[in-house]
Amino acid sequence: MKNQYYDKLETRRPAARERAQFADLIVLLKQARKKASGWGERLAEVKPASIVSRELLATLPVLRKSELPALQAANPPFGGLATRPCGEYGRVLMSPGPIFEPEGKGDDYWRTARAFHAAGFRKGDVVHNSFAYHLSPGAFVMEGGARAIGCAVVPAGIGNTEMQVEAIAHYRPSGFTGTPDYLKTLLDAGAQMGKDLASLKRALVSGGALFPALRQGYADRGINCLQCYCIAEVGLIAYESEAAEGMVVDEGIILEIVRPGTGDPVSDGEVGEVVVTSLNPDYPMIRLATGDLSAVMTGASPCGRTNKRIKGWLGRADQATKVKALFVRPEMVAEIARRHPELKRLRLVVKREGAQDAMTLRAEGTLQTGLAERVSETLQGVTKLKGVVEIVPPGSLPNDGKVIEDERSYA
């Protein structure tokens, strides 16, 4: 296939990749310790020149994504982890948490062009981008990659479904990028409105699980839908290729799978927490524990790319979970409880209803007129997501310490 690979890095020998990445890592460690006070403190006892293998990388401390809000609050804006002053970045952004992220200048800062290429996007394509453009980085992460390979981008953002349908019908884009669920919302709305959206032939989705039934539904409509795994702190981590057998790790990332709650790598095939080291001198992330579960797949990908593969997203290593591309954390449930002292134990249950994520907050309390409605408003205000509230009798929820329960199946 002509132009099957984005560049020669994708097919280099694994040993050559390891040598090059660890040479870059030594430089990165030196710069991070010198230019970023937070890394200087965390890596004070580390000798950068000695970190020449995965075994030695595993001796460095893990930085948990859940630590970032506190670090940034204590040392704004970026917790001492950025190597540049805030004003030298191209954009400064904010994700739920809150977590604050910088975007550097230059093309394809988040390195998603590789994922778009693997998903079949090419120069001259028009891409409808339904990630959020307001404060959060999602839209810019994906737009940068699409534009880097020569695509035009429709900056649709989130919401305004009918207007988005009108834009698709008018511009006739061949590609879509957004969350896995929202493409179905657009297609269904287009059918109801009598609009022709048949120009869409390919999609690159992220921000949530692409369930098998949803992928097949898109295929039945003539859309080849692949997914990529990105987070705001490092950009692209892994992506699907045409082989659709696992996700290939990006060339700008050193990925480890560790036993949850530790920094200890596990064997290939064993499920554990994804830990990533991003070789980005502007905003280095060294052994960032993402909270996501996955496993390294054995063997080489049939597509010919030689980097490691992971099985994709297999859930969360902690109780935080992702709903419609936004993280919901135990701290948020605690905030709802704080605002409603009349409630006792709370449990947020996440499940699938049809082809959509859905939340139900079960709260112990005495049934009062309007209580469920008031708590529902608080739930939406804290999480930025709508959900159902059920008031249940005191003592009816399990006393197991769990405040978020994810009932979705990722088989």
Short mmCIF file of N, CA and C in Angstrom, two decimals, residues 86-154:
data_model
loop_
_atom_site.label_atom_id
_atom_site.label_comp_id
_atom_site.label_asym_id
_atom_site.label_seq_id
_atom_site.Cartn_x
_atom_site.Cartn_y
_atom_site.Cartn_z
N CYS A 86 5.02 30.41 31.55
CA CYS A 86 3.69 30.24 30.96
C CYS A 86 3.54 31.02 29.65
N GLY A 87 4.07 32.23 29.60
CA GLY A 87 3.89 33.08 28.43
C GLY A 87 4.64 32.64 27.19
N GLU A 88 5.49 31.63 27.30
CA GLU A 88 6.24 31.16 26.13
C GLU A 88 5.56 30.01 25.41
N TYR A 89 4.40 29.56 25.92
CA TYR A 89 3.67 28.49 25.25
C TYR A 89 2.69 29.09 24.26
N GLY A 90 2.19 28.25 23.37
CA GLY A 90 1.23 28.72 22.37
C GLY A 90 -0.18 28.86 22.94
N ARG A 91 -0.60 27.89 23.75
CA ARG A 91 -1.89 27.93 24.45
C ARG A 91 -1.68 27.39 25.86
N VAL A 92 -2.50 27.87 26.78
CA VAL A 92 -2.55 27.27 28.11
C VAL A 92 -3.99 26.85 28.35
N LEU A 93 -4.17 25.63 28.83
CA LEU A 93 -5.47 24.96 28.78
C LEU A 93 -5.85 24.41 30.15
N MET A 94 -7.07 23.93 30.24
CA MET A 94 -7.59 23.45 31.53
C MET A 94 -8.51 22.27 31.31
N SER A 95 -8.26 21.19 32.03
CA SER A 95 -9.10 20.00 31.97
C SER A 95 -9.82 19.83 33.30
N PRO A 96 -10.92 19.07 33.31
CA PRO A 96 -11.60 18.80 34.58
C PRO A 96 -10.63 18.20 35.59
N GLY A 97 -10.80 18.58 36.84
CA GLY A 97 -9.92 18.11 37.90
C GLY A 97 -9.80 19.10 39.06
N PRO A 98 -9.42 20.40 38.80
CA PRO A 98 -8.91 20.85 37.51
C PRO A 98 -7.43 20.50 37.34
N ILE A 99 -7.03 20.27 36.09
CA ILE A 99 -5.64 20.07 35.73
C ILE A 99 -5.33 21.05 34.61
N PHE A 100 -4.20 21.74 34.74
CA PHE A 100 -3.82 22.77 33.78
C PHE A 100 -2.68 22.25 32.91
N GLU A 101 -2.77 22.47 31.61
CA GLU A 101 -1.78 21.95 30.66
C GLU A 101 -1.33 23.04 29.69
N PRO A 102 -0.04 23.05 29.36
CA PRO A 102 0.44 23.96 28.31
C PRO A 102 0.48 23.25 26.95
N GLU A 103 0.28 24.01 25.90
CA GLU A 103 0.51 23.52 24.55
C GLU A 103 1.63 24.35 23.94
N GLY A 104 2.69 23.69 23.53
CA GLY A 104 3.80 24.40 22.92
C GLY A 104 3.50 24.85 21.51
N LYS A 105 4.40 25.61 20.96
CA LYS A 105 4.25 26.12 19.60
C LYS A 105 4.77 25.10 18.60
N GLY A 106 4.35 25.26 17.35
CA GLY A 106 4.79 24.34 16.31
C GLY A 106 3.70 23.41 15.86
N ASP A 107 3.95 22.70 14.78
CA ASP A 107 2.97 21.81 14.19
C ASP A 107 2.89 20.49 14.97
N ASP A 108 1.68 19.97 15.10
CA ASP A 108 1.43 18.64 15.66
C ASP A 108 2.13 18.46 17.00
N TYR A 109 1.92 19.40 17.90
CA TYR A 109 2.57 19.37 19.21
C TYR A 109 2.23 18.09 19.97
N TRP A 110 1.00 17.58 19.79
CA TRP A 110 0.55 16.41 20.54
C TRP A 110 0.79 15.10 19.77
N ARG A 111 1.39 15.18 18.57
CA ARG A 111 1.84 14.03 17.77
C ARG A 111 0.69 13.13 17.29
N THR A 112 -0.47 13.67 17.03
CA THR A 112 -1.58 12.83 16.59
C THR A 112 -1.64 12.61 15.08
N ALA A 113 -0.75 13.27 14.32
CA ALA A 113 -0.75 13.05 12.87
C ALA A 113 -0.53 11.58 12.54
N ARG A 114 0.29 10.91 13.33
CA ARG A 114 0.58 9.49 13.09
C ARG A 114 -0.71 8.66 13.19
N ALA A 115 -1.54 8.98 14.17
CA ALA A 115 -2.80 8.24 14.34
C ALA A 115 -3.77 8.52 13.20
N PHE A 116 -3.84 9.77 12.77
CA PHE A 116 -4.71 10.10 11.64
C PHE A 116 -4.26 9.37 10.38
N HIS A 117 -2.96 9.34 10.15
CA HIS A 117 -2.44 8.65 8.96
C HIS A 117 -2.80 7.16 9.01
N ALA A 118 -2.59 6.54 10.17
CA ALA A 118 -2.90 5.12 10.31
C ALA A 118 -4.38 4.83 10.11
N ALA A 119 -5.24 5.82 10.43
CA ALA A 119 -6.68 5.65 10.26
C ALA A 119 -7.16 5.96 8.84
N GLY A 120 -6.23 6.28 7.94
CA GLY A 120 -6.59 6.47 6.55
C GLY A 120 -6.81 7.90 6.11
N PHE A 121 -6.58 8.87 6.99
CA PHE A 121 -6.73 10.27 6.61
C PHE A 121 -5.52 10.70 5.77
N ARG A 122 -5.78 11.54 4.77
CA ARG A 122 -4.73 12.00 3.88
C ARG A 122 -4.90 13.48 3.53
N LYS A 123 -3.86 14.04 2.97
CA LYS A 123 -3.86 15.43 2.55
C LYS A 123 -5.06 15.72 1.65
N GLY A 124 -5.75 16.81 1.93
CA GLY A 124 -6.92 17.19 1.14
C GLY A 124 -8.24 16.74 1.73
N ASP A 125 -8.21 15.86 2.74
CA ASP A 125 -9.44 15.46 3.41
C ASP A 125 -9.99 16.62 4.24
N VAL A 126 -11.31 16.64 4.40
CA VAL A 126 -11.96 17.57 5.32
C VAL A 126 -12.39 16.75 6.54
N VAL A 127 -12.03 17.25 7.73
CA VAL A 127 -12.26 16.52 8.97
C VAL A 127 -13.19 17.33 9.86
N HIS A 128 -14.28 16.70 10.28
CA HIS A 128 -15.22 17.33 11.21
C HIS A 128 -14.77 17.01 12.63
N ASN A 129 -14.38 18.05 13.40
CA ASN A 129 -13.81 17.87 14.73
C ASN A 129 -14.84 18.23 15.80
N SER A 130 -15.34 17.20 16.50
CA SER A 130 -16.37 17.41 17.53
C SER A 130 -15.83 17.33 18.95
N PHE A 131 -14.54 17.53 19.12
CA PHE A 131 -14.01 17.69 20.47
C PHE A 131 -14.18 19.14 20.93
N ALA A 132 -14.14 19.33 22.24
CA ALA A 132 -14.40 20.65 22.82
C ALA A 132 -13.23 21.60 22.56
N TYR A 133 -13.56 22.81 22.14
CA TYR A 133 -12.57 23.86 21.93
C TYR A 133 -12.50 24.83 23.10
N HIS A 134 -13.40 24.73 24.08
CA HIS A 134 -13.45 25.70 25.16
C HIS A 134 -12.60 25.24 26.34
N LEU A 135 -11.48 25.91 26.58
CA LEU A 135 -10.56 25.65 27.68
C LEU A 135 -9.82 24.32 27.58
N SER A 136 -10.52 23.23 27.33
CA SER A 136 -9.88 21.91 27.36
C SER A 136 -9.06 21.65 26.10
N PRO A 137 -8.08 20.76 26.17
CA PRO A 137 -7.16 20.56 25.04
C PRO A 137 -7.64 19.64 23.95
N GLY A 138 -8.72 18.86 24.17
CA GLY A 138 -9.09 17.79 23.26
C GLY A 138 -9.13 18.19 21.79
N ALA A 139 -9.82 19.29 21.48
CA ALA A 139 -9.96 19.69 20.08
C ALA A 139 -8.62 20.04 19.46
N PHE A 140 -7.76 20.69 20.23
CA PHE A 140 -6.46 21.12 19.70
C PHE A 140 -5.52 19.93 19.52
N VAL A 141 -5.64 18.94 20.43
CA VAL A 141 -4.85 17.72 20.29
C VAL A 141 -5.11 17.07 18.94
N MET A 142 -6.39 16.96 18.57
CA MET A 142 -6.75 16.28 17.34
C MET A 142 -6.58 17.18 16.12
N GLU A 143 -6.94 18.45 16.24
CA GLU A 143 -6.80 19.35 15.10
C GLU A 143 -5.36 19.46 14.64
N GLY A 144 -4.43 19.51 15.61
CA GLY A 144 -3.02 19.64 15.24
C GLY A 144 -2.56 18.52 14.35
N GLY A 145 -2.97 17.28 14.66
CA GLY A 145 -2.57 16.14 13.84
C GLY A 145 -3.21 16.15 12.47
N ALA A 146 -4.50 16.48 12.42
CA ALA A 146 -5.20 16.51 11.13
C ALA A 146 -4.61 17.56 10.21
N ARG A 147 -4.33 18.73 10.75
CA ARG A 147 -3.77 19.80 9.91
C ARG A 147 -2.35 19.50 9.49
N ALA A 148 -1.60 18.79 10.35
CA ALA A 148 -0.22 18.47 10.02
C ALA A 148 -0.10 17.57 8.80
N ILE A 149 -1.12 16.73 8.55
CA ILE A 149 -1.04 15.88 7.35
C ILE A 149 -1.78 16.51 6.17
N GLY A 150 -2.23 17.76 6.33
CA GLY A 150 -2.80 18.48 5.21
C GLY A 150 -4.30 18.47 5.10
N CYS A 151 -4.99 18.15 6.20
CA CYS A 151 -6.46 18.15 6.18
C CYS A 151 -7.00 19.53 6.54
N ALA A 152 -8.17 19.85 6.01
CA ALA A 152 -8.93 21.00 6.49
C ALA A 152 -9.82 20.53 7.63
N VAL A 153 -10.01 21.39 8.62
CA VAL A 153 -10.74 21.01 9.83
C VAL A 153 -11.96 21.90 10.02
N VAL A 154 -13.11 21.26 10.27
CA VAL A 154 -14.32 21.97 10.67
C VAL A 154 -14.31 22.01 12.20
#
